[in-house]
Each structure stands twice: as C-alpha cells, then as structure tokens.
Amino acid sequence: MTDAPSLPVARSVAELRQIVGDWKRQGLRVGMVPTMGALHEGHLTLVREAARRADRVLASNFVNPTQFAAHEDLGRYPRQQEEDARLLAGAGCDLMFAPTVEEMYPQGFATSIAVAGPALGLEGDARPQMFGGVALVVTKLFNQAQPDVAVFGEKDFQQLMVIRRFVRDLDLPVEIIGSPTERDEHGLALSSRNAYLSEKELATARSLNLILRKAADEAASGRPLPGVEREAYSALLKAGFDRVDYATIRHAEDLTPFRDDIVDAPARILAAAWLGKTRLIDNMAVGA
C-alpha cells in the first residue's frame, strides 16, 4: 500500500479487502464512490454525500477499458491520481482504490454482463458497449469492496438507472444513492471531459443547460413532446453544437417514452451533443 498525502491508496483487491474487512469487523458502515479519476467538485460532492451516510468512505479510481469502444477516448482520458488523492483526502475520503487494468482484468478474463431495460436507447444506441462495461466493473467493485452504500451522480442519469436495475436484478446488498448534478456558475454540468474544450467550445457548451431548461419548462406546461424535442434539437445546432445524438424527454422512473406525447408523470429531459471531438451529456428534471 502506498500513501498519497494523508490518504491510503490500495492497489490490489487483497489490500482493499483487508482494509474494508477491518472496518466491517469494527461494525462500521462503508460508503463507496466509484470513479474514473480526473476528479472535480462533482465527484467530491459524491464523497461528502457518502460520508453523511457511512462511517468510512472509499473511492475507486480506475479508467475502465470495458466501457470504451475502440474509437473512443480511452487513451486520452485524463489521469491525475496524485491530485485525485489530495482532493479525496480533503473531501473526507478514507481510502482510494486504484487498481491496474491487470488487477481488474487479469489474463484470461472471459466474463461479461448483458444489460437491457433502461440500458436500451439513448446512450445505449450511441455507445452500445458502455453499459455492459459499466455493469461489469461496478459489479466487480461491489464484490471486491462489499460497501453498504454507493453514491453516483445524476449527471449520468441513464447510467444511474442501469446500476439501480442490475443491483436489484442481481440482489447485490448495496444501497444506491443518486446525487444531484453539480454545475459551474454558468450552469454547465461538471465533467472530466470538459477539460477537452477550447475557450470557444466552452462558451457554446454553457448553452446546453439553458436549452434543456427551456424545453423542460415547455414540456411541463403540456406542450406535445415531439415539437418540444424538435425545437431543442434545432436550438442546440443553432447554438453551435456540431452534432446532436439525442434531445428527448422520458419517464424519470425507467426512461421509457411517454405514450401520448404529453408529460403526465415525473419526467427527465436528456441530451447528448458534440463540440469538435468532445461529446457532452446533460439532463434535468421536467417540472422541477
């Protein structure tokens, strides 16, 4: 085990289990925040939320290759583990688990997890490999750490729904908590991939939440959804986004479409759009 400033870092599953096992033998409740590193204030909010719900908090720091397609940004995804450890220590984290790829997926690894339900459509269409990879790594992390509670951000709302679904389906004894999206002073959802944006792209990116809020308000007023969604799609292109994968309003509970094209239950607006080589996603409640 190595030490970042005041924060223990476990590199192996054996080290992780020894530390968490000691906590459990003391009767302590364990919280977990799975991350891919490159931490920002949004991640630290999740750590603080876990600390409110548990006696000890661990955060994983692992860029998971199974959720990236060959053409995606696995190689250039930002990595800054030393800085991450410093930030985690300041947020009240007790342990960082930072395994290697070989530790998580040793030679001969041959297991996958297939997911459906809330994994279908939207991100599931744009990145068909992602949710299977997320389900695999999160299931492994939960088995390795045995947390009592795990906190995920609502920014990745579909991912949160997928995790809740497979945790129920697989009877994993972990309470899943969704934490509201952290935003900058302009309303842009915090994301590690924001670091890819140029100053010009950043200015365009900050219009995303404004366009979604306008569409959400119109949907909440009873406007038919096809028109609201078309206008949001066009507004994103007009604002300067290069391509829009989707801009849609779905049931908040399971992300299914509204049958009569009118919001008559809790809803969520979700969008994904490109600026250059950077893909941004965001979502928010409709009528909140």
Tab-separated table of C-alpha atoms in Angstrom:
chain	number	residue	atom	x	y	z
A	1	MET	CA	0.000	0.000	0.000
A	2	THR	CA	1.280	3.499	-0.854
A	3	ASP	CA	0.377	6.790	0.720
A	4	ALA	CA	-0.726	9.968	-1.007
A	5	PRO	CA	-0.920	12.991	1.300
A	6	SER	CA	-2.866	11.657	4.307
A	7	LEU	CA	-4.841	9.221	2.158
A	8	PRO	CA	-4.116	5.466	1.970
A	9	VAL	CA	-4.168	4.041	-1.561
A	10	ALA	CA	-4.865	0.351	-2.125
A	11	ARG	CA	-3.546	-1.057	-5.400
A	12	SER	CA	-4.742	-4.647	-5.099
A	13	VAL	CA	-8.019	-6.367	-4.294
A	14	ALA	CA	-6.294	-8.111	-1.379
A	15	GLU	CA	-5.247	-4.770	0.163
A	16	LEU	CA	-8.719	-3.360	-0.375
A	17	ARG	CA	-10.411	-6.320	1.281
A	18	GLN	CA	-8.055	-6.234	4.253
A	19	ILE	CA	-8.768	-2.578	4.981
A	20	VAL	CA	-12.526	-2.780	4.411
A	21	GLY	CA	-12.650	-6.045	6.367
A	22	ASP	CA	-11.093	-4.270	9.357
A	23	TRP	CA	-13.745	-1.561	9.105
A	24	LYS	CA	-16.520	-4.134	8.941
A	25	ARG	CA	-15.187	-6.020	11.974
A	26	GLN	CA	-15.453	-2.762	13.897
A	27	GLY	CA	-19.116	-2.556	12.912
A	28	LEU	CA	-18.577	0.463	10.683
A	29	ARG	CA	-20.865	1.296	7.750
A	30	VAL	CA	-18.937	1.606	4.471
A	31	GLY	CA	-19.734	4.015	1.650
A	32	MET	CA	-18.277	3.866	-1.847
A	33	VAL	CA	-17.911	6.295	-4.738
A	34	PRO	CA	-16.806	4.579	-7.979
A	35	THR	CA	-14.948	6.991	-10.287
A	36	MET	CA	-12.645	7.010	-13.302
A	37	GLY	CA	-10.477	9.693	-11.713
A	38	ALA	CA	-9.758	13.180	-13.090
A	39	LEU	CA	-11.812	14.360	-10.161
A	40	HIS	CA	-13.675	17.648	-9.897
A	41	GLU	CA	-16.114	19.196	-7.451
A	42	GLY	CA	-18.924	16.971	-8.703
A	43	HIS	CA	-17.044	13.861	-7.577
A	44	LEU	CA	-16.167	15.457	-4.239
A	45	THR	CA	-19.849	16.167	-3.633
A	46	LEU	CA	-20.485	12.428	-4.028
A	47	VAL	CA	-17.764	11.681	-1.474
A	48	ARG	CA	-19.292	14.120	1.007
A	49	GLU	CA	-22.717	12.562	0.469
A	50	ALA	CA	-21.262	9.103	1.108
A	51	ALA	CA	-19.629	10.411	4.278
A	52	ARG	CA	-23.024	11.583	5.512
A	53	ARG	CA	-24.389	8.085	5.053
A	54	ALA	CA	-21.458	5.963	6.223
A	55	ASP	CA	-18.689	5.784	8.826
A	56	ARG	CA	-15.915	5.174	6.294
A	57	VAL	CA	-15.722	6.150	2.616
A	58	LEU	CA	-13.655	4.660	-0.175
A	59	ALA	CA	-13.419	5.919	-3.734
A	60	SER	CA	-12.251	3.819	-6.647
A	61	ASN	CA	-10.047	5.442	-9.278
A	62	PHE	CA	-9.985	3.281	-12.395
A	63	VAL	CA	-10.386	4.170	-16.072
A	64	ASN	CA	-12.413	1.140	-17.102
A	65	PRO	CA	-11.472	-0.114	-20.585
A	66	THR	CA	-14.519	-2.363	-20.991
A	67	GLN	CA	-16.863	0.615	-21.344
A	68	PHE	CA	-14.898	2.269	-24.159
A	69	ALA	CA	-15.176	1.375	-27.829
A	70	ALA	CA	-12.007	1.198	-29.939
A	71	HIS	CA	-12.638	4.646	-31.468
A	72	GLU	CA	-13.358	6.405	-28.155
A	73	ASP	CA	-11.095	8.381	-25.829
A	74	LEU	CA	-9.695	5.666	-23.540
A	75	GLY	CA	-6.113	6.619	-24.359
A	76	ARG	CA	-6.547	10.340	-23.808
A	77	TYR	CA	-8.979	10.193	-20.884
A	78	PRO	CA	-7.392	12.475	-18.241
A	79	ARG	CA	-5.450	10.734	-15.477
A	80	GLN	CA	-4.146	12.519	-12.375
A	81	GLN	CA	-4.095	10.074	-9.483
A	82	GLU	CA	-1.791	12.056	-7.199
A	83	GLU	CA	-4.001	15.131	-7.444
A	84	ASP	CA	-7.106	12.946	-7.106
A	85	ALA	CA	-5.780	11.512	-3.838
A	86	ARG	CA	-5.189	15.014	-2.488
A	87	LEU	CA	-8.707	16.099	-3.417
A	88	LEU	CA	-10.274	12.974	-1.935
A	89	ALA	CA	-8.425	13.427	1.349
A	90	GLY	CA	-9.730	16.984	1.587
A	91	ALA	CA	-13.297	15.807	0.962
A	92	GLY	CA	-13.250	13.283	3.799
A	93	CYS	CA	-12.435	10.095	1.899
A	94	ASP	CA	-10.688	7.365	3.912
A	95	LEU	CA	-9.251	5.183	1.129
A	96	MET	CA	-8.618	5.318	-2.609
A	97	PHE	CA	-8.680	2.042	-4.538
A	98	ALA	CA	-6.560	2.497	-7.665
A	99	PRO	CA	-6.003	-0.881	-9.313
A	100	THR	CA	-4.221	-1.547	-12.584
A	101	VAL	CA	-6.032	-2.951	-15.607
A	102	GLU	CA	-4.240	-6.250	-14.974
A	103	GLU	CA	-5.560	-6.360	-11.409
A	104	MET	CA	-9.138	-5.836	-12.551
A	105	TYR	CA	-8.984	-7.913	-15.746
A	106	PRO	CA	-6.200	-10.499	-15.391
A	107	GLN	CA	-5.010	-12.551	-18.340
A	108	GLY	CA	-7.697	-14.967	-19.462
A	109	PHE	CA	-10.593	-12.824	-18.185
A	110	ALA	CA	-13.646	-14.057	-20.124
A	111	THR	CA	-16.791	-12.812	-18.372
A	112	SER	CA	-19.276	-10.175	-19.500
A	113	ILE	CA	-22.630	-8.845	-18.289
A	114	ALA	CA	-25.535	-8.139	-20.656
A	115	VAL	CA	-27.970	-5.399	-19.631
A	116	ALA	CA	-31.312	-4.318	-21.085
A	117	GLY	CA	-34.257	-2.324	-19.707
A	118	PRO	CA	-33.033	1.237	-19.010
A	119	ALA	CA	-29.782	0.461	-20.864
A	120	LEU	CA	-31.625	0.396	-24.201
A	121	GLY	CA	-31.730	3.512	-26.367
A	122	LEU	CA	-30.079	6.915	-25.873
A	123	GLU	CA	-26.541	6.205	-24.609
A	124	GLY	CA	-27.157	2.534	-25.311
A	125	ASP	CA	-27.559	3.355	-29.022
A	126	ALA	CA	-24.707	5.846	-29.186
A	127	ARG	CA	-22.270	3.751	-27.132
A	128	PRO	CA	-23.545	0.151	-27.290
A	129	GLN	CA	-20.584	-1.261	-25.377
A	130	MET	CA	-20.760	1.169	-22.462
A	131	PHE	CA	-23.429	-0.114	-20.094
A	132	GLY	CA	-22.247	-3.716	-20.260
A	133	GLY	CA	-18.795	-2.462	-19.299
A	134	VAL	CA	-20.213	-0.303	-16.515
A	135	ALA	CA	-22.249	-3.210	-15.156
A	136	LEU	CA	-19.185	-5.446	-15.214
A	137	VAL	CA	-16.807	-3.084	-13.442
A	138	VAL	CA	-19.349	-1.883	-10.865
A	139	THR	CA	-20.350	-5.454	-10.030
A	140	LYS	CA	-16.668	-6.321	-9.585
A	141	LEU	CA	-16.089	-3.266	-7.382
A	142	PHE	CA	-19.094	-4.082	-5.218
A	143	ASN	CA	-17.931	-7.685	-4.826
A	144	GLN	CA	-14.404	-6.550	-4.012
A	145	ALA	CA	-15.301	-3.820	-1.502
A	146	GLN	CA	-18.674	-5.005	-0.147
A	147	PRO	CA	-19.910	-1.436	0.532
A	148	ASP	CA	-23.171	-0.793	2.346
A	149	VAL	CA	-23.998	2.261	0.242
A	150	ALA	CA	-22.702	3.657	-3.064
A	151	VAL	CA	-23.236	7.172	-4.434
A	152	PHE	CA	-23.467	8.057	-8.128
A	153	GLY	CA	-24.109	11.389	-9.838
A	154	GLU	CA	-27.381	12.162	-11.581
A	155	LYS	CA	-25.405	13.759	-14.418
A	156	ASP	CA	-25.096	10.241	-15.849
A	157	PHE	CA	-28.791	9.659	-15.265
A	158	GLN	CA	-29.238	6.690	-17.588
A	159	GLN	CA	-26.196	5.039	-16.027
A	160	LEU	CA	-27.735	5.564	-12.592
A	161	MET	CA	-30.937	3.861	-13.767
A	162	VAL	CA	-28.945	0.953	-15.215
A	163	ILE	CA	-26.993	0.490	-11.979
A	164	ARG	CA	-30.150	0.539	-9.880
A	165	ARG	CA	-31.694	-2.050	-12.182
A	166	PHE	CA	-28.852	-4.579	-12.147
A	167	VAL	CA	-28.290	-4.132	-8.411
A	168	ARG	CA	-31.926	-5.148	-7.901
A	169	ASP	CA	-31.781	-7.892	-10.500
A	170	LEU	CA	-28.598	-9.443	-9.082
A	171	ASP	CA	-29.642	-8.989	-5.420
A	172	LEU	CA	-26.499	-7.037	-4.611
A	173	PRO	CA	-26.708	-5.811	-0.978
A	174	VAL	CA	-25.783	-2.195	-1.746
A	175	GLU	CA	-27.970	0.886	-1.288
A	176	ILE	CA	-27.694	3.080	-4.412
A	177	ILE	CA	-27.935	6.841	-3.920
A	178	GLY	CA	-28.258	9.388	-6.732
A	179	SER	CA	-26.724	12.804	-6.076
A	180	PRO	CA	-27.849	15.949	-7.967
A	181	THR	CA	-25.660	17.239	-10.798
A	182	GLU	CA	-23.001	19.763	-9.823
A	183	ARG	CA	-22.754	22.731	-12.207
A	184	ASP	CA	-20.443	25.669	-12.736
A	185	GLU	CA	-21.530	29.276	-12.290
A	186	HIS	CA	-22.969	29.220	-15.827
A	187	GLY	CA	-24.969	26.031	-15.256
A	188	LEU	CA	-22.660	23.723	-17.233
A	189	ALA	CA	-22.643	20.235	-15.737
A	190	LEU	CA	-19.204	19.439	-14.321
A	191	SER	CA	-17.441	16.673	-16.233
A	192	SER	CA	-13.879	15.394	-16.558
A	193	ARG	CA	-14.291	15.717	-20.343
A	194	ASN	CA	-14.878	19.483	-20.032
A	195	ALA	CA	-11.073	19.698	-19.904
A	196	TYR	CA	-11.046	18.853	-23.624
A	197	LEU	CA	-12.964	22.024	-24.555
A	198	SER	CA	-11.386	25.135	-26.029
A	199	GLU	CA	-12.500	28.534	-24.728
A	200	LYS	CA	-14.818	28.947	-27.719
A	201	GLU	CA	-16.275	25.472	-27.260
A	202	LEU	CA	-16.708	26.086	-23.538
A	203	ALA	CA	-18.839	29.147	-24.261
A	204	THR	CA	-21.068	27.067	-26.532
A	205	ALA	CA	-21.228	24.218	-24.023
A	206	ARG	CA	-22.705	26.554	-21.433
A	207	SER	CA	-25.817	26.981	-23.570
A	208	LEU	CA	-26.691	23.291	-23.220
A	209	ASN	CA	-28.350	23.566	-19.822
A	210	LEU	CA	-30.263	26.692	-20.856
A	211	ILE	CA	-31.727	24.992	-23.906
A	212	LEU	CA	-32.702	21.936	-21.868
A	213	ARG	CA	-34.327	24.061	-19.164
A	214	LYS	CA	-36.430	25.919	-21.743
A	215	ALA	CA	-37.557	22.638	-23.302
A	216	ALA	CA	-38.287	21.137	-19.883
A	217	ASP	CA	-40.465	24.096	-18.946
A	218	GLU	CA	-42.386	23.842	-22.213
A	219	ALA	CA	-42.929	20.116	-21.729
A	220	ALA	CA	-44.118	20.695	-18.161
A	221	SER	CA	-46.669	23.204	-19.477
A	222	GLY	CA	-48.354	20.467	-21.514
A	223	ARG	CA	-46.903	21.060	-24.979
A	224	PRO	CA	-46.741	17.893	-27.104
A	225	LEU	CA	-43.315	16.349	-26.797
A	226	PRO	CA	-42.429	15.854	-30.492
A	227	GLY	CA	-42.469	19.613	-31.074
A	228	VAL	CA	-40.563	20.365	-27.867
A	229	GLU	CA	-37.893	17.814	-28.721
A	230	ARG	CA	-37.513	19.040	-32.310
A	231	GLU	CA	-37.069	22.620	-31.128
A	232	ALA	CA	-34.473	21.604	-28.523
A	233	TYR	CA	-32.564	19.624	-31.158
A	234	SER	CA	-32.575	22.583	-33.556
A	235	ALA	CA	-31.640	25.039	-30.791
A	236	LEU	CA	-28.542	23.007	-29.929
A	237	LEU	CA	-27.357	23.068	-33.543
A	238	LYS	CA	-28.106	26.789	-33.809
A	239	ALA	CA	-26.121	27.405	-30.600
A	240	GLY	CA	-23.039	25.925	-32.248
A	241	PHE	CA	-23.020	22.233	-31.403
A	242	ASP	CA	-21.645	20.217	-34.300
A	243	ARG	CA	-23.920	17.214	-33.906
A	244	VAL	CA	-26.763	16.143	-31.631
A	245	ASP	CA	-27.179	12.469	-30.786
A	246	TYR	CA	-30.478	12.989	-28.967
A	247	ALA	CA	-32.601	15.520	-27.108
A	248	THR	CA	-35.572	13.739	-25.608
A	249	ILE	CA	-37.984	13.622	-22.685
A	250	ARG	CA	-38.653	10.314	-20.933
A	251	HIS	CA	-40.285	8.872	-17.826
A	252	ALA	CA	-37.934	9.562	-14.938
A	253	GLU	CA	-38.536	6.156	-13.378
A	254	ASP	CA	-37.463	3.916	-16.265
A	255	LEU	CA	-36.642	6.189	-19.252
A	256	THR	CA	-39.497	4.849	-21.361
A	257	PRO	CA	-41.184	7.263	-23.805
A	258	PHE	CA	-44.474	8.926	-22.927
A	259	ARG	CA	-47.222	7.025	-24.728
A	260	ASP	CA	-49.427	10.022	-25.515
A	261	ASP	CA	-46.582	12.509	-26.105
A	262	ILE	CA	-47.640	14.564	-23.085
A	263	VAL	CA	-45.829	14.689	-19.736
A	264	ASP	CA	-48.252	13.201	-17.217
A	265	ALA	CA	-45.765	11.732	-14.709
A	266	PRO	CA	-42.292	12.559	-13.342
A	267	ALA	CA	-40.054	13.141	-16.350
A	268	ARG	CA	-36.468	13.801	-17.334
A	269	ILE	CA	-35.053	15.620	-20.340
A	270	LEU	CA	-31.793	14.127	-21.589
A	271	ALA	CA	-29.412	15.241	-24.325
A	272	ALA	CA	-26.066	14.364	-25.862
A	273	ALA	CA	-24.266	16.695	-28.267
A	274	TRP	CA	-20.831	17.097	-29.796
A	275	LEU	CA	-18.391	20.009	-29.811
A	276	GLY	CA	-15.484	19.041	-32.011
A	277	LYS	CA	-14.213	15.716	-30.661
A	278	THR	CA	-15.889	16.162	-27.282
A	279	ARG	CA	-19.244	14.604	-26.503
A	280	LEU	CA	-21.264	16.280	-23.742
A	281	ILE	CA	-24.295	14.860	-21.962
A	282	ASP	CA	-26.728	16.529	-19.576
A	283	ASN	CA	-30.169	16.023	-18.128
A	284	MET	CA	-32.582	17.608	-15.702
A	285	ALA	CA	-35.966	17.020	-14.160
A	286	VAL	CA	-39.008	18.270	-16.050
A	287	GLY	CA	-41.244	20.466	-13.951
A	288	ALA	CA	-38.771	20.785	-11.069
